[in-house]
PDB file of C-alpha atoms in Angstrom:
ATOM      1  CA  UNK A  45      51.620   2.731 -37.782  1.00  0.00           C
ATOM      2  CA  UNK A  46      50.025   3.126 -34.431  1.00  0.00           C
ATOM      3  CA  UNK A  47      47.870   0.524 -32.581  1.00  0.00           C
ATOM      4  CA  UNK A  48      45.389   3.353 -31.893  1.00  0.00           C
ATOM      5  CA  UNK A  49      45.185   4.325 -35.141  1.00  0.00           C
ATOM      6  CA  UNK A  50      44.219   0.797 -36.475  1.00  0.00           C
ATOM      7  CA  UNK A  51      41.872   0.336 -33.539  1.00  0.00           C
ATOM      8  CA  UNK A  52      40.105   3.874 -34.659  1.00  0.00           C
ATOM      9  CA  UNK A  53      39.875   2.678 -38.325  1.00  0.00           C
ATOM     10  CA  UNK A  54      38.536  -0.303 -37.346  1.00  0.00           C
ATOM     11  CA  UNK A  55      35.689   0.799 -35.202  1.00  0.00           C
ATOM     12  CA  UNK A  56      34.964   4.442 -37.103  1.00  0.00           C
ATOM     13  CA  UNK A  57      35.941   3.984 -40.405  1.00  0.00           C
ATOM     14  CA  UNK A  58      35.890   0.421 -42.808  1.00  0.00           C
ATOM     15  CA  UNK A  59      32.985  -1.625 -42.875  1.00  0.00           C
ATOM     16  CA  UNK A  60      32.382  -5.500 -41.892  1.00  0.00           C
ATOM     17  CA  UNK A  61      33.900  -7.782 -42.526  1.00  0.00           C
ATOM     18  CA  UNK A  62      37.149  -5.166 -43.553  1.00  0.00           C
ATOM     19  CA  UNK A  63      37.492  -4.377 -39.928  1.00  0.00           C
ATOM     20  CA  UNK A  64      37.546  -8.115 -38.607  1.00  0.00           C
ATOM     21  CA  UNK A  65      40.716  -8.834 -41.254  1.00  0.00           C
ATOM     22  CA  UNK A  66      42.348  -5.651 -39.553  1.00  0.00           C
ATOM     23  CA  UNK A  67      41.728  -6.693 -35.855  1.00  0.00           C
ATOM     24  CA  UNK A  68      42.525 -10.299 -36.730  1.00  0.00           C
ATOM     25  CA  UNK A  69      45.891  -9.189 -38.270  1.00  0.00           C
ATOM     26  CA  UNK A  70      47.089  -6.399 -35.566  1.00  0.00           C
ATOM     27  CA  UNK A  71      46.073  -9.281 -32.973  1.00  0.00           C
ATOM     28  CA  UNK A  72      48.264 -11.886 -34.751  1.00  0.00           C
ATOM     29  CA  UNK A  73      51.065  -8.579 -35.473  1.00  0.00           C
ATOM     30  CA  UNK A  74      51.042  -8.323 -31.820  1.00  0.00           C
ATOM     31  CA  UNK A  75      50.870 -11.702 -29.968  1.00  0.00           C
ATOM     32  CA  UNK A  76      52.768 -13.876 -32.562  1.00  0.00           C
ATOM     33  CA  UNK A  77      54.902 -11.960 -34.771  1.00  0.00           C
ATOM     34  CA  UNK A  78      58.037 -13.665 -33.485  1.00  0.00           C
ATOM     35  CA  UNK A  79      56.489 -17.254 -33.939  1.00  0.00           C
ATOM     36  CA  UNK A  80      56.475 -19.722 -36.466  1.00  0.00           C
ATOM     37  CA  UNK A  81      53.921 -19.551 -38.990  1.00  0.00           C
ATOM     38  CA  UNK A  82      51.546 -22.491 -37.588  1.00  0.00           C
ATOM     39  CA  UNK A  83      51.544 -20.784 -34.340  1.00  0.00           C
ATOM     40  CA  UNK A  84      50.350 -17.619 -35.462  1.00  0.00           C
ATOM     41  CA  UNK A  85      48.023 -19.423 -37.616  1.00  0.00           C
ATOM     42  CA  UNK A  86      47.081 -21.035 -34.466  1.00  0.00           C
ATOM     43  CA  UNK A  87      46.447 -17.736 -32.448  1.00  0.00           C
ATOM     44  CA  UNK A  88      43.633 -16.248 -35.303  1.00  0.00           C
ATOM     45  CA  UNK A  89      42.541 -19.601 -34.903  1.00  0.00           C
ATOM     46  CA  UNK A  90      41.297 -19.121 -31.095  1.00  0.00           C
ATOM     47  CA  UNK A  91      40.022 -15.586 -31.552  1.00  0.00           C
ATOM     48  CA  UNK A  92      37.967 -16.856 -34.355  1.00  0.00           C
ATOM     49  CA  UNK A  93      36.501 -20.242 -32.225  1.00  0.00           C
ATOM     50  CA  UNK A  94      36.349 -16.922 -29.227  1.00  0.00           C
ATOM     51  CA  UNK A  95      33.868 -14.755 -32.338  1.00  0.00           C
ATOM     52  CA  UNK A  96      31.877 -17.972 -33.183  1.00  0.00           C
ATOM     53  CA  UNK A  97      31.306 -18.611 -29.229  1.00  0.00           C
ATOM     54  CA  UNK A  98      29.784 -15.199 -29.157  1.00  0.00           C
ATOM     55  CA  UNK A  99      30.754 -15.101 -25.296  1.00  0.00           C
ATOM     56  CA  UNK A 100      33.795 -12.145 -26.140  1.00  0.00           C
ATOM     57  CA  UNK A 101      31.751 -10.328 -28.544  1.00  0.00           C
ATOM     58  CA  UNK A 102      29.581 -10.580 -32.309  1.00  0.00           C
ATOM     59  CA  UNK A 103      32.756 -10.119 -34.473  1.00  0.00           C
ATOM     60  CA  UNK A 104      36.428 -10.399 -34.397  1.00  0.00           C
ATOM     61  CA  UNK A 105      37.147  -6.719 -33.408  1.00  0.00           C
ATOM     62  CA  UNK A 106      34.754  -7.138 -30.066  1.00  0.00           C
ATOM     63  CA  UNK A 107      36.906 -10.242 -29.728  1.00  0.00           C
ATOM     64  CA  UNK A 108      40.267  -9.441 -29.810  1.00  0.00           C
ATOM     65  CA  UNK A 109      39.728  -5.759 -27.646  1.00  0.00           C
ATOM     66  CA  UNK A 110      37.257  -7.488 -25.039  1.00  0.00           C
ATOM     67  CA  UNK A 111      39.256  -6.009 -21.970  1.00  0.00           C
ATOM     68  CA  UNK A 112      42.284  -7.817 -21.103  1.00  0.00           C
ATOM     69  CA  UNK A 113      42.210 -10.664 -23.394  1.00  0.00           C
ATOM     70  CA  UNK A 114      44.398  -9.873 -26.504  1.00  0.00           C
ATOM     71  CA  UNK A 115      47.107  -7.598 -27.048  1.00  0.00           C
ATOM     72  CA  UNK A 116      45.298  -5.198 -28.253  1.00  0.00           C
ATOM     73  CA  UNK A 117      43.534  -3.989 -25.310  1.00  0.00           C
ATOM     74  CA  UNK A 118      46.972  -4.939 -22.850  1.00  0.00           C
ATOM     75  CA  UNK A 119      49.750  -2.821 -25.065  1.00  0.00           C
ATOM     76  CA  UNK A 120      49.853   0.936 -24.755  1.00  0.00           C
ATOM     77  CA  UNK A 121      47.916   2.511 -27.560  1.00  0.00           C
ATOM     78  CA  UNK A 122      51.072   4.497 -28.906  1.00  0.00           C
ATOM     79  CA  UNK A 123      52.401   1.170 -29.607  1.00  0.00           C
ATOM     80  CA  UNK A 124      54.249   1.220 -33.566  1.00  0.00           C
ATOM     81  CA  UNK A 125      53.528  -1.799 -35.599  1.00  0.00           C
ATOM     82  CA  UNK A 126      56.769  -1.303 -37.836  1.00  0.00           C
ATOM     83  CA  UNK A 127      57.769  -4.362 -38.768  1.00  0.00           C
ATOM     84  CA  UNK A 128      56.579  -4.333 -42.544  1.00  0.00           C
ATOM     85  CA  UNK A 129      57.714  -8.144 -43.181  1.00  0.00           C
ATOM     86  CA  UNK A 130      56.133  -9.325 -39.921  1.00  0.00           C
ATOM     87  CA  UNK A 131      53.054  -7.153 -40.712  1.00  0.00           C
ATOM     88  CA  UNK A 132      53.034  -8.527 -44.584  1.00  0.00           C
ATOM     89  CA  UNK A 133      52.676 -12.043 -43.241  1.00  0.00           C
ATOM     90  CA  UNK A 134      50.008 -11.155 -39.974  1.00  0.00           C
ATOM     91  CA  UNK A 135      47.897 -10.118 -42.929  1.00  0.00           C
ATOM     92  CA  UNK A 136      48.370 -12.881 -45.182  1.00  0.00           C
ATOM     93  CA  UNK A 137      48.194 -15.203 -42.239  1.00  0.00           C
ATOM     94  CA  UNK A 138      44.980 -13.952 -40.994  1.00  0.00           C
ATOM     95  CA  UNK A 139      43.122 -13.658 -44.508  1.00  0.00           C
ATOM     96  CA  UNK A 140      43.854 -16.837 -44.673  1.00  0.00           C
ATOM     97  CA  UNK A 141      42.680 -18.038 -41.472  1.00  0.00           C
ATOM     98  CA  UNK A 142      39.507 -16.461 -41.933  1.00  0.00           C
ATOM     99  CA  UNK A 143      39.038 -18.136 -44.944  1.00  0.00           C
ATOM    100  CA  UNK A 144      39.520 -21.600 -43.478  1.00  0.00           C
ATOM    101  CA  UNK A 145      37.285 -20.843 -40.973  1.00  0.00           C
ATOM    102  CA  UNK A 146      34.876 -20.013 -43.234  1.00  0.00           C
ATOM    103  CA  UNK A 147      34.603 -23.707 -44.501  1.00  0.00           C
ATOM    104  CA  UNK A 148      32.437 -26.170 -43.261  1.00  0.00           C
ATOM    105  CA  UNK A 149      33.481 -27.375 -40.320  1.00  0.00           C
ATOM    106  CA  UNK A 150      34.651 -30.806 -41.392  1.00  0.00           C
ATOM    107  CA  UNK A 151      36.537 -28.710 -44.362  1.00  0.00           C
ATOM    108  CA  UNK A 152      38.877 -26.767 -41.884  1.00  0.00           C
ATOM    109  CA  UNK A 153      41.928 -27.222 -41.499  1.00  0.00           C
ATOM    110  CA  UNK A 154      42.324 -26.988 -37.092  1.00  0.00           C
ATOM    111  CA  UNK A 155      45.747 -26.348 -35.751  1.00  0.00           C
ATOM    112  CA  UNK A 156      44.395 -26.049 -31.927  1.00  0.00           C
ATOM    113  CA  UNK A 157      41.556 -28.123 -32.022  1.00  0.00           C
ATOM    114  CA  UNK A 158      39.732 -26.758 -29.488  1.00  0.00           C
ATOM    115  CA  UNK A 159      41.610 -24.388 -27.797  1.00  0.00           C
ATOM    116  CA  UNK A 160      40.056 -21.216 -26.171  1.00  0.00           C
ATOM    117  CA  UNK A 161      42.639 -19.213 -24.766  1.00  0.00           C
ATOM    118  CA  UNK A 162      47.221 -19.054 -25.243  1.00  0.00           C
ATOM    119  CA  UNK A 163      49.636 -17.946 -23.098  1.00  0.00           C
ATOM    120  CA  UNK A 164      53.225 -16.865 -23.142  1.00  0.00           C
ATOM    121  CA  UNK A 165      54.961 -18.427 -20.573  1.00  0.00           C
ATOM    122  CA  UNK A 166      57.731 -16.174 -20.280  1.00  0.00           C
ATOM    123  CA  UNK A 167      55.340 -13.318 -19.740  1.00  0.00           C
ATOM    124  CA  UNK A 168      52.026 -14.543 -18.651  1.00  0.00           C
ATOM    125  CA  UNK A 169      50.942 -16.658 -15.555  1.00  0.00           C
ATOM    126  CA  UNK A 170      47.043 -16.729 -15.996  1.00  0.00           C
ATOM    127  CA  UNK A 171      44.742 -18.764 -12.842  1.00  0.00           C
ATOM    128  CA  UNK A 172      43.900 -21.197 -16.109  1.00  0.00           C
ATOM    129  CA  UNK A 173      47.648 -22.141 -16.452  1.00  0.00           C
ATOM    130  CA  UNK A 174      46.629 -25.847 -15.818  1.00  0.00           C
ATOM    131  CA  UNK A 175      43.762 -26.069 -18.255  1.00  0.00           C
ATOM    132  CA  UNK A 176      43.942 -28.921 -20.867  1.00  0.00           C
ATOM    133  CA  UNK A 177      47.200 -28.221 -23.250  1.00  0.00           C
ATOM    134  CA  UNK A 178      46.195 -28.826 -26.699  1.00  0.00           C
ATOM    135  CA  UNK A 179      49.574 -28.416 -28.082  1.00  0.00           C
ATOM    136  CA  UNK A 180      52.659 -25.944 -27.431  1.00  0.00           C
ATOM    137  CA  UNK A 181      53.815 -24.079 -30.536  1.00  0.00           C
ATOM    138  CA  UNK A 182      56.698 -22.086 -30.345  1.00  0.00           C
ATOM    139  CA  UNK A 183      56.847 -19.554 -27.174  1.00  0.00           C
ATOM    140  CA  UNK A 184      53.124 -20.281 -27.312  1.00  0.00           C
ATOM    141  CA  UNK A 185      51.004 -23.221 -24.927  1.00  0.00           C
ATOM    142  CA  UNK A 186      47.315 -23.084 -26.384  1.00  0.00           C
ATOM    143  CA  UNK A 187      44.588 -24.331 -24.485  1.00  0.00           C
ATOM    144  CA  UNK A 188      41.045 -25.774 -23.715  1.00  0.00           C
ATOM    145  CA  UNK A 189      40.254 -23.222 -20.686  1.00  0.00           C
ATOM    146  CA  UNK A 190      36.145 -24.221 -21.548  1.00  0.00           C
ATOM    147  CA  UNK A 191      34.531 -25.877 -24.307  1.00  0.00           C
ATOM    148  CA  UNK A 192      33.072 -23.010 -26.598  1.00  0.00           C
ATOM    149  CA  UNK A 193      29.891 -23.975 -28.828  1.00  0.00           C
ATOM    150  CA  UNK A 194      30.009 -22.042 -32.261  1.00  0.00           C
ATOM    151  CA  UNK A 195      26.499 -19.696 -32.331  1.00  0.00           C
ATOM    152  CA  UNK A 196      26.712 -20.452 -35.884  1.00  0.00           C
ATOM    153  CA  UNK A 197      25.839 -23.939 -36.168  1.00  0.00           C
TER     154      UNK A 197
END
């Protein structure tokens, strides 16, 4: 299936929260399908933390499609999500991450506490690369570029 079709479905057909689950699954797949499960969960966590802050959007789809923030807006819309096994794993991780993130803050399992950004060293060298490093998992480094406050309490 093509990325353009997934993004169209999530913005025109699916109701919330189903659209958010699809957007988060797509982001985990595109950003981290070749990473350890822990790294995939960390990518989902960053997206959910950003959603809670409201700085990049009010829902996960808005966050992951904010200009030049996550793979859904960086790779070609013609990109095919063709690895069925990786897709199934990304969906599972996204749903588990959403469930975990819905728990009260003290009960969540945070993998990269406070991380607001991440980068893959092999393909990116952003201006904020020297921010506080929370963790390195697989090929990704997770950073706290800014302290995000949750508008959800």
